[in-house]
mmCIF file of C-alpha atoms and ligand atoms in Angstrom:
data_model
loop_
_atom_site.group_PDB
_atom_site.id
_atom_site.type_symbol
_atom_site.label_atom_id
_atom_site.label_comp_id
_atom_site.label_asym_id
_atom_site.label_seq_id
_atom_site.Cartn_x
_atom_site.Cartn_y
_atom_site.Cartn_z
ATOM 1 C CA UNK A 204 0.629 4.672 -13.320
ATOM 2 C CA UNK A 205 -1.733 1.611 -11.912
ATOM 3 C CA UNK A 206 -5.248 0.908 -13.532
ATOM 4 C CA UNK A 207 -7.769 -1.094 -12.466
ATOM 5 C CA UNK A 208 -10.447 -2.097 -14.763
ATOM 6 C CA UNK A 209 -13.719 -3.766 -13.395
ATOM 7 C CA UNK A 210 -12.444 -6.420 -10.764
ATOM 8 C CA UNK A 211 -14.281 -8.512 -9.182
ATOM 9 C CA UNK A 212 -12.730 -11.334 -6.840
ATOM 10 C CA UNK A 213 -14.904 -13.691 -5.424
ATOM 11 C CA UNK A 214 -13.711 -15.976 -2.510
ATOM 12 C CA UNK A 215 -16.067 -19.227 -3.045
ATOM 13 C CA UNK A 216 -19.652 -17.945 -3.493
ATOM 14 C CA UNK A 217 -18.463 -14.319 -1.012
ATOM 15 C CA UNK A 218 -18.102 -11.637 -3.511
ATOM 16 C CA UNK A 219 -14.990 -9.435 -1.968
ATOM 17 C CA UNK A 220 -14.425 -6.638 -4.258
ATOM 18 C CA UNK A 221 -16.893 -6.633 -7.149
ATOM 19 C CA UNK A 222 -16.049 -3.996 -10.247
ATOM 20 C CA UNK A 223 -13.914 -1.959 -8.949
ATOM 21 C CA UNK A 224 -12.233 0.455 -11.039
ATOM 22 C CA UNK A 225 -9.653 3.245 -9.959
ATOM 23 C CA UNK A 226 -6.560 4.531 -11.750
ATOM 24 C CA UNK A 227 -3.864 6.583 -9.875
ATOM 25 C CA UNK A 228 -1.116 8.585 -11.932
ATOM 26 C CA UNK A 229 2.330 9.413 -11.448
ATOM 27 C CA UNK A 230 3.233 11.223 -8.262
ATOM 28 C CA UNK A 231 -0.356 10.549 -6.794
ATOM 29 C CA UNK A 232 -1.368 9.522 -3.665
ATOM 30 C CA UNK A 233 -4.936 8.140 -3.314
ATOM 31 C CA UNK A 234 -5.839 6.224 -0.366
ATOM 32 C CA UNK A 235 -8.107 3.546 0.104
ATOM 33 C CA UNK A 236 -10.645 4.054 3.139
ATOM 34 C CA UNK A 237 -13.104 1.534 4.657
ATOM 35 C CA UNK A 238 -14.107 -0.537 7.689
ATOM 36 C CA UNK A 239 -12.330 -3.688 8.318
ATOM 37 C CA UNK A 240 -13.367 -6.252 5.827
ATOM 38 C CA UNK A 241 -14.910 -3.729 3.001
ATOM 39 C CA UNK A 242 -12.062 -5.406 0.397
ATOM 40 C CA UNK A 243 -9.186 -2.951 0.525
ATOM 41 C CA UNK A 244 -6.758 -5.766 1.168
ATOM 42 C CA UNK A 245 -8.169 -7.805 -1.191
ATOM 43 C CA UNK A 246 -8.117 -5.701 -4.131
ATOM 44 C CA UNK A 247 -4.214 -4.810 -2.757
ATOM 45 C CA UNK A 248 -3.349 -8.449 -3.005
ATOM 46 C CA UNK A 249 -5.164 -8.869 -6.826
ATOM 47 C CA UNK A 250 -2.735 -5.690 -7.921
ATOM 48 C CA UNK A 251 0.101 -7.123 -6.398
ATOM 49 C CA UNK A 252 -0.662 -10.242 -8.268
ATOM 50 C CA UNK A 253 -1.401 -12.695 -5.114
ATOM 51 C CA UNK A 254 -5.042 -13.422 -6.243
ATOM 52 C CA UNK A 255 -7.162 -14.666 -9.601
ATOM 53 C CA UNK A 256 -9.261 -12.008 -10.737
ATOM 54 C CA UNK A 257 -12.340 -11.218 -12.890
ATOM 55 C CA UNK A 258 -11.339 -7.600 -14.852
ATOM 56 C CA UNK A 259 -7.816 -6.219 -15.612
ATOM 57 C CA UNK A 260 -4.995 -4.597 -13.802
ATOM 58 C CA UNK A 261 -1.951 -2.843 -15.217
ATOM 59 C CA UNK A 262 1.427 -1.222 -13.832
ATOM 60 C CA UNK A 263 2.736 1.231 -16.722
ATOM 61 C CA UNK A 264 0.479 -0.427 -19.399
ATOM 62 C CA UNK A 265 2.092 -3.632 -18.379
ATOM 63 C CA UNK A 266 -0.305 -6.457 -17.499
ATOM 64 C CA UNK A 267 0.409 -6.973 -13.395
ATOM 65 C CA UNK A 268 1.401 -10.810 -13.485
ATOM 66 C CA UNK A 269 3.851 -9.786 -16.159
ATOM 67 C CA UNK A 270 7.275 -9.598 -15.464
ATOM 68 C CA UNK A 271 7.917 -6.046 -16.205
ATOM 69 C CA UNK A 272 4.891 -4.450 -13.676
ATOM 70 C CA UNK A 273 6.139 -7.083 -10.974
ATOM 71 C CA UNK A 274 9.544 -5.130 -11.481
ATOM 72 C CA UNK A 275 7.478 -2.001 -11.384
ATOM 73 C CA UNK A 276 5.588 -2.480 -8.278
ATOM 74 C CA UNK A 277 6.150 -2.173 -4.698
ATOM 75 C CA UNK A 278 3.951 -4.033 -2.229
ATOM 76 C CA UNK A 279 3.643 -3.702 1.208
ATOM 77 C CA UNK A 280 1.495 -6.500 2.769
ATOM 78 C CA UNK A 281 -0.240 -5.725 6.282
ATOM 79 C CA UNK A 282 1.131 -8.599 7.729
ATOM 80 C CA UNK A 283 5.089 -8.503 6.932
ATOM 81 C CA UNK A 284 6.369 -11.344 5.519
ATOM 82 C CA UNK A 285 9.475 -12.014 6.605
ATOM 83 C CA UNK A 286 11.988 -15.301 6.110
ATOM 84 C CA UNK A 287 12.369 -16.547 9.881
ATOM 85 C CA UNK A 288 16.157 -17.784 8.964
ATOM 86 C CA UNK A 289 17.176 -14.413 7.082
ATOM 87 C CA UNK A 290 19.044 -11.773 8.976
ATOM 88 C CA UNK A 291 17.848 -8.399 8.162
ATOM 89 C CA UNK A 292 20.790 -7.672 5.983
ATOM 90 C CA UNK A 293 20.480 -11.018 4.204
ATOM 91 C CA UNK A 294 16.675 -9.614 3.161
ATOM 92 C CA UNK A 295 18.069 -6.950 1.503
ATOM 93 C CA UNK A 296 20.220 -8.668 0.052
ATOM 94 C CA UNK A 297 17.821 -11.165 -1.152
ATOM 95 C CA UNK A 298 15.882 -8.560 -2.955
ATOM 96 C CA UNK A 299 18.641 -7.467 -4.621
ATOM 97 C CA UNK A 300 19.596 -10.556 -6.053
ATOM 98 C CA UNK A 301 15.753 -11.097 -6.831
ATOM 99 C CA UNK A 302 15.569 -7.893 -8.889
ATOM 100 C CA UNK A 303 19.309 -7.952 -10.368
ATOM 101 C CA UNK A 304 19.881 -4.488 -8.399
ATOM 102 C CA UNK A 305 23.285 -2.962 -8.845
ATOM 103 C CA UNK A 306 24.833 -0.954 -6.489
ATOM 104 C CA UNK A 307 22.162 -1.270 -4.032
ATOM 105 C CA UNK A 308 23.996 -1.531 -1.111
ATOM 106 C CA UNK A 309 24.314 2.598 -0.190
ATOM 107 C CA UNK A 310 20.658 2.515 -0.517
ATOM 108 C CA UNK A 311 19.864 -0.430 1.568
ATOM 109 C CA UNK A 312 21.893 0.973 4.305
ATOM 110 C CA UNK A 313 20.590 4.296 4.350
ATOM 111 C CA UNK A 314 16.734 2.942 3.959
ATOM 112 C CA UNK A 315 17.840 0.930 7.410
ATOM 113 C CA UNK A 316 19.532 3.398 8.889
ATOM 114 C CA UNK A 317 16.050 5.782 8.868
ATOM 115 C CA UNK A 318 14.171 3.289 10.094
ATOM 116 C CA UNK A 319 16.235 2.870 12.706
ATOM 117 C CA UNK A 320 17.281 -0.733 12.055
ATOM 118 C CA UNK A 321 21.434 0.289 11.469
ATOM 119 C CA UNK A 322 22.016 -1.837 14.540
ATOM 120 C CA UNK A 323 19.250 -4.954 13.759
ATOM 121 C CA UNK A 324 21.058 -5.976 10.837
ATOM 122 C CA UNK A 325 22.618 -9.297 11.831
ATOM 123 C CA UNK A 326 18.930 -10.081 13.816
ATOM 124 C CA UNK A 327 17.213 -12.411 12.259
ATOM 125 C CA UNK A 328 13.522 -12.267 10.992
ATOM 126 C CA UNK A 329 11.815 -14.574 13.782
ATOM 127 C CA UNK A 330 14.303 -12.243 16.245
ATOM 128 C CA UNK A 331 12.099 -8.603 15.867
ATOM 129 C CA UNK A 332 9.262 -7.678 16.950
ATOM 130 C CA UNK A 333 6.122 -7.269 14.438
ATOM 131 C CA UNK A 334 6.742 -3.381 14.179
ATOM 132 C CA UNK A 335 10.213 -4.257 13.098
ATOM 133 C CA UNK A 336 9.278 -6.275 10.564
ATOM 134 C CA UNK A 337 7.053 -3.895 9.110
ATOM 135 C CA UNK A 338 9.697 -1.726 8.635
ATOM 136 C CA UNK A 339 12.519 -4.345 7.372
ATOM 137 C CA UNK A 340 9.577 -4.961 5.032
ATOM 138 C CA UNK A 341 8.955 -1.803 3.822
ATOM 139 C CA UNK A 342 12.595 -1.278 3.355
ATOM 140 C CA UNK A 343 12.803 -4.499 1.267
ATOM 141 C CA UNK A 344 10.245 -2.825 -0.995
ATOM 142 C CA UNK A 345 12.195 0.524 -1.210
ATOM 143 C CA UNK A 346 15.043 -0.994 -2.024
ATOM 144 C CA UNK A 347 14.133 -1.754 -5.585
ATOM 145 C CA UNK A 348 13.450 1.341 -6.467
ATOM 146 C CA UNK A 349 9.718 1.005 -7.536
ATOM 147 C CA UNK A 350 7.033 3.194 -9.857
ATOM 148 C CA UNK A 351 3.759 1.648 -8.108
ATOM 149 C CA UNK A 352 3.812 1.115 -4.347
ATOM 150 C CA UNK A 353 0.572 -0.525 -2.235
ATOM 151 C CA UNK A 354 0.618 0.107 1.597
ATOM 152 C CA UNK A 355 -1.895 -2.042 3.098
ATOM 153 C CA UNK A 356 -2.608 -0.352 6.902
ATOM 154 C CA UNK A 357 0.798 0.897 6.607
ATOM 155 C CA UNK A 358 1.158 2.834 9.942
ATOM 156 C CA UNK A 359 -0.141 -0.144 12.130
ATOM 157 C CA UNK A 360 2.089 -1.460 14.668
ATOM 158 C CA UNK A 361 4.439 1.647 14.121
ATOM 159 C CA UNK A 362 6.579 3.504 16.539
ATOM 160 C CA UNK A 363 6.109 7.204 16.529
ATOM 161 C CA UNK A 364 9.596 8.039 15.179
ATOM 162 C CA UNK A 365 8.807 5.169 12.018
ATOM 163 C CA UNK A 366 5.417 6.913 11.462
ATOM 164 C CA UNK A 367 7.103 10.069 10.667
ATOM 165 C CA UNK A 368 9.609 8.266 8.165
ATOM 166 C CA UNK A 369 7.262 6.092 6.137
ATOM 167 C CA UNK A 370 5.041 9.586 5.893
ATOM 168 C CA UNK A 371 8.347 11.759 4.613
ATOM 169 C CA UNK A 372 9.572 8.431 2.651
ATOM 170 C CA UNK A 373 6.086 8.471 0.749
ATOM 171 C CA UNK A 374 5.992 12.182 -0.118
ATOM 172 C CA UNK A 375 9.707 11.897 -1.241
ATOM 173 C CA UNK A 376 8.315 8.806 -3.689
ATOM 174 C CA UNK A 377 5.761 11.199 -4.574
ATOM 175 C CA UNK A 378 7.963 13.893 -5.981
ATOM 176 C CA UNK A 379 9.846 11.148 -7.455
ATOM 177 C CA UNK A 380 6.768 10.587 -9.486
ATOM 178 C CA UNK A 381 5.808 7.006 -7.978
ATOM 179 C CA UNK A 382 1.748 6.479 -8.050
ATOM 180 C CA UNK A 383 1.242 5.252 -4.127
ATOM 181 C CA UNK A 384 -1.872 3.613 -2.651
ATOM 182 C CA UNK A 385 -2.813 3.672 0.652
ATOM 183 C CA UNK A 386 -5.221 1.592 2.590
ATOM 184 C CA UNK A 387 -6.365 2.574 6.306
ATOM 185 C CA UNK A 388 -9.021 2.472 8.176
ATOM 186 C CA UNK A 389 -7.325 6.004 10.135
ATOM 187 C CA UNK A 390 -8.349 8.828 8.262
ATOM 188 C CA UNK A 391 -6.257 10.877 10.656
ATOM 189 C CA UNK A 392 -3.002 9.229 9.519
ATOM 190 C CA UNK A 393 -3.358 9.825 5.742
ATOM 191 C CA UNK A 394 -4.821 13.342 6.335
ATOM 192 C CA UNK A 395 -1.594 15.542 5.563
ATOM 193 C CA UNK A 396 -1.200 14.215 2.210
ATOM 194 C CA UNK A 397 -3.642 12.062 -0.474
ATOM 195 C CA UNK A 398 -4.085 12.942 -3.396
ATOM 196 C CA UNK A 399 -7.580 11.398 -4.075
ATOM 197 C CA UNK A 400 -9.454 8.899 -2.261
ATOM 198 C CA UNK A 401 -11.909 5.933 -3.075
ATOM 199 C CA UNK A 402 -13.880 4.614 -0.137
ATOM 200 C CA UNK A 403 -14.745 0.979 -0.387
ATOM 201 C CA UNK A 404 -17.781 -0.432 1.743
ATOM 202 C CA UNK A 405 -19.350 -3.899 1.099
ATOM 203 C CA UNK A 406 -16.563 -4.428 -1.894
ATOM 204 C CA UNK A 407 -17.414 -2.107 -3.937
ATOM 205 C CA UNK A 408 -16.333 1.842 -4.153
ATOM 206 C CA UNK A 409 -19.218 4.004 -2.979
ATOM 207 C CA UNK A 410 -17.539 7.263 -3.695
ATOM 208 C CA UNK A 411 -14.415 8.944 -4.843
ATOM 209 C CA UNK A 412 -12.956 12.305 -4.231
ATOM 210 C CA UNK A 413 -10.127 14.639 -5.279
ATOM 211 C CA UNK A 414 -8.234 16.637 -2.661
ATOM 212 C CA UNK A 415 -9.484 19.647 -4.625
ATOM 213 C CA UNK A 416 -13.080 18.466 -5.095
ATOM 214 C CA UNK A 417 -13.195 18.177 -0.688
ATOM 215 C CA UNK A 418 -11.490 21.722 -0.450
ATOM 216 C CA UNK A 419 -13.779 23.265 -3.346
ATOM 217 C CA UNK A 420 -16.701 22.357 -2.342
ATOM 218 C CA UNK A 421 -16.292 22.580 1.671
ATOM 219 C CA UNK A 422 -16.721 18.956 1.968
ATOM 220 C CA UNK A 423 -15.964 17.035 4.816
ATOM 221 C CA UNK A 424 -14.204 13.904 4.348
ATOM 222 C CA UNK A 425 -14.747 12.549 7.268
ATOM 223 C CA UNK A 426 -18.404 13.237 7.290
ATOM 224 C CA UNK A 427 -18.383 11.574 3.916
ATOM 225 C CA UNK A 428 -16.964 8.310 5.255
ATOM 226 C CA UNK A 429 -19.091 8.026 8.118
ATOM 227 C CA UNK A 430 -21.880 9.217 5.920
ATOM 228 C CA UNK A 431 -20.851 5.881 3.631
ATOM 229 C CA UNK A 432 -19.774 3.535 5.916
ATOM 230 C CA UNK A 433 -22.715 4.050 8.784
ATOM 231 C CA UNK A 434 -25.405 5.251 6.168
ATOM 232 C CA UNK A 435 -25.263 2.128 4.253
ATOM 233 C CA UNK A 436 -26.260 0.164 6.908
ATOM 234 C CA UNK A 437 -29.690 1.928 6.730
ATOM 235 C CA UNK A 438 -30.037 2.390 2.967
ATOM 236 C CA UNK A 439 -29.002 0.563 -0.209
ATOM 237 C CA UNK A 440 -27.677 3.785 -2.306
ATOM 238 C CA UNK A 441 -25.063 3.182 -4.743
ATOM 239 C CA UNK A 442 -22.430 5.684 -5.577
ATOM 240 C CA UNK A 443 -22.832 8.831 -4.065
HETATM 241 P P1 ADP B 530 -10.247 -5.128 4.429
HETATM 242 O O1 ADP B 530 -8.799 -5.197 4.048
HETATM 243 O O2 ADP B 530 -10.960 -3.958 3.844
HETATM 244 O O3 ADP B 530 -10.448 -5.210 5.903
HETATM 245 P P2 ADP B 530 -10.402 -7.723 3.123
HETATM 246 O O4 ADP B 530 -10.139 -7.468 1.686
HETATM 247 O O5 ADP B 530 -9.321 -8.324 3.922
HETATM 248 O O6 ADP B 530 -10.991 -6.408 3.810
HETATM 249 O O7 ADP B 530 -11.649 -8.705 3.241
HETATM 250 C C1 ADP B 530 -12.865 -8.461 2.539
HETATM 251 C C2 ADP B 530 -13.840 -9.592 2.839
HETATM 252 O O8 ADP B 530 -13.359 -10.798 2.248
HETATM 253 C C3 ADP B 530 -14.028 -9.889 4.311
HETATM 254 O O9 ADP B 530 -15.390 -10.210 4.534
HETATM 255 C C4 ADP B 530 -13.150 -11.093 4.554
HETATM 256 O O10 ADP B 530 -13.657 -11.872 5.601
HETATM 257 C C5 ADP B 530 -13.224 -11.816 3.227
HETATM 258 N N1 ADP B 530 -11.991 -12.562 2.947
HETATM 259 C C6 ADP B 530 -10.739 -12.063 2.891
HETATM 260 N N2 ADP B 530 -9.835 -13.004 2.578
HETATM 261 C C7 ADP B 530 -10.557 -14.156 2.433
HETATM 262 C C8 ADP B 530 -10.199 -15.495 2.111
HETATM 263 N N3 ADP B 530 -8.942 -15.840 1.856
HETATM 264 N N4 ADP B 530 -11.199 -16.403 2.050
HETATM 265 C C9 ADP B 530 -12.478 -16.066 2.284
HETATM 266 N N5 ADP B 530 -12.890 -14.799 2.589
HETATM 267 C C10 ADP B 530 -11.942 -13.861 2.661
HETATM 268 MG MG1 MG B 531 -7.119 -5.229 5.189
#
């Protein structure tokens, strides 16, 4: 399970995400809403252990910078990474040498193979197109098998056919008991399937919600995140 304990990040003097706290269990997923620049990515890149932090983060009661969540943790980034000089095999294979992975190979092929990348894997990184790379990226992170996964903006840049696997890969993680967040801006794409939601505005989380909590008490969760995201602009009210 992730937990995040009062973090604040602060770029120079611009306070990005400031105490946020969230936890998300096994075989949860909670997804992250908010306009562009309300912090999701930022407090995405602090779990993954890209950014210094104010407050604490764990991965299975493991401190995030230590070795064992880093094992633990899969990270998506919005903008895939990829090595320019590094077939799309070779990443695969990097990662497996990275983590020590045995018998990875089935896996990696099979992860390609529904993502529709069975006949990309001699092409190398600065060869595909950014919509290919998100999803030689997300296979990378797949491939190690991990508890925690972040998806920053996951379905951006997606072809129809990849939407539908990343959204049947996540609910398979799911019942495998892996704790997933989510973070979009489309509260259309996430719809089918979270768990629990915290909406972020101005860096901080101005409400959270169970899926039961919206269905017991007729809630709207739309209506909620406009009422958040467009309200504040008018008002100063904290958590609602
Ligand atoms: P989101 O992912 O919700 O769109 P981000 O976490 O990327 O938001 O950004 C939150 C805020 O922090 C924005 O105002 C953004 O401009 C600012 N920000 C993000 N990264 C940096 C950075 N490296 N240096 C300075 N400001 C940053
Ligand atoms: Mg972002």
């Amino acid at each position: 399970m992730l937990r995040v304990n009062n973090v604040t990040k602060k770029y120079g003097k611009f306070v990005a995400n400031e105490d946020v706290s969230f936890e998300i269990n096994a075989g949860e997923i909670s997804v992250l809403l908010g306009p562009n620049g309300a912090g999701k990515s930022t407090i995405i890149k602090s779990i993954a252990g890209l950014l210094k932090f104010n407050g604490l983060i764990t991965i299975h009661g493991n401190e995030n910078k230590s070795m064992q969540a880093k094992r633990d943790l899969g990270y998506i980034p919005e903008m895939p990474a990829l090595y320019d000089m590094l077939t799309v095999w070779e990443h695969m294979e990097f990662v497996a040498r990275a983590y020590s992975l045995k018998d990875w190979k089935e896996n990696a092929e099979e992860l390609l193979r529904r993502f529709e990348l069975d006949d990309k894997k001699k092409k190398l990184g600065s060869e595909l197109s950014k919509g290919m790379q998100q999803k030689v990226s997300i296979c990378c992170a797949m491939l190690t098998q991990p508890k925690v996964i972040l998806f920053d903006e996951p379905m951006v840049g997606l072809d129809p056919h990849a939407i539908k696997e990343l959204k049947a890969l996540i609910l398979e993680k799911k019942r495998e008991g892996a704790a997933i967040l989510i973070s979009t801006h489309m509260l259309d794409s996430v719809n089918e399937f979270w768990d629990s939601t915290n909406i972020m505005m101005n860096g901080k989380i101005a409400a959270r919600r169970t899926r039961q909590e919206i269905e017991g008490s007729g809630e709207d969760l739309e209506a909620l995140f406009f009422h958040i995201t467009e309200g504040e602009k008018r008002t100063t009210e904290g958590e609602v």
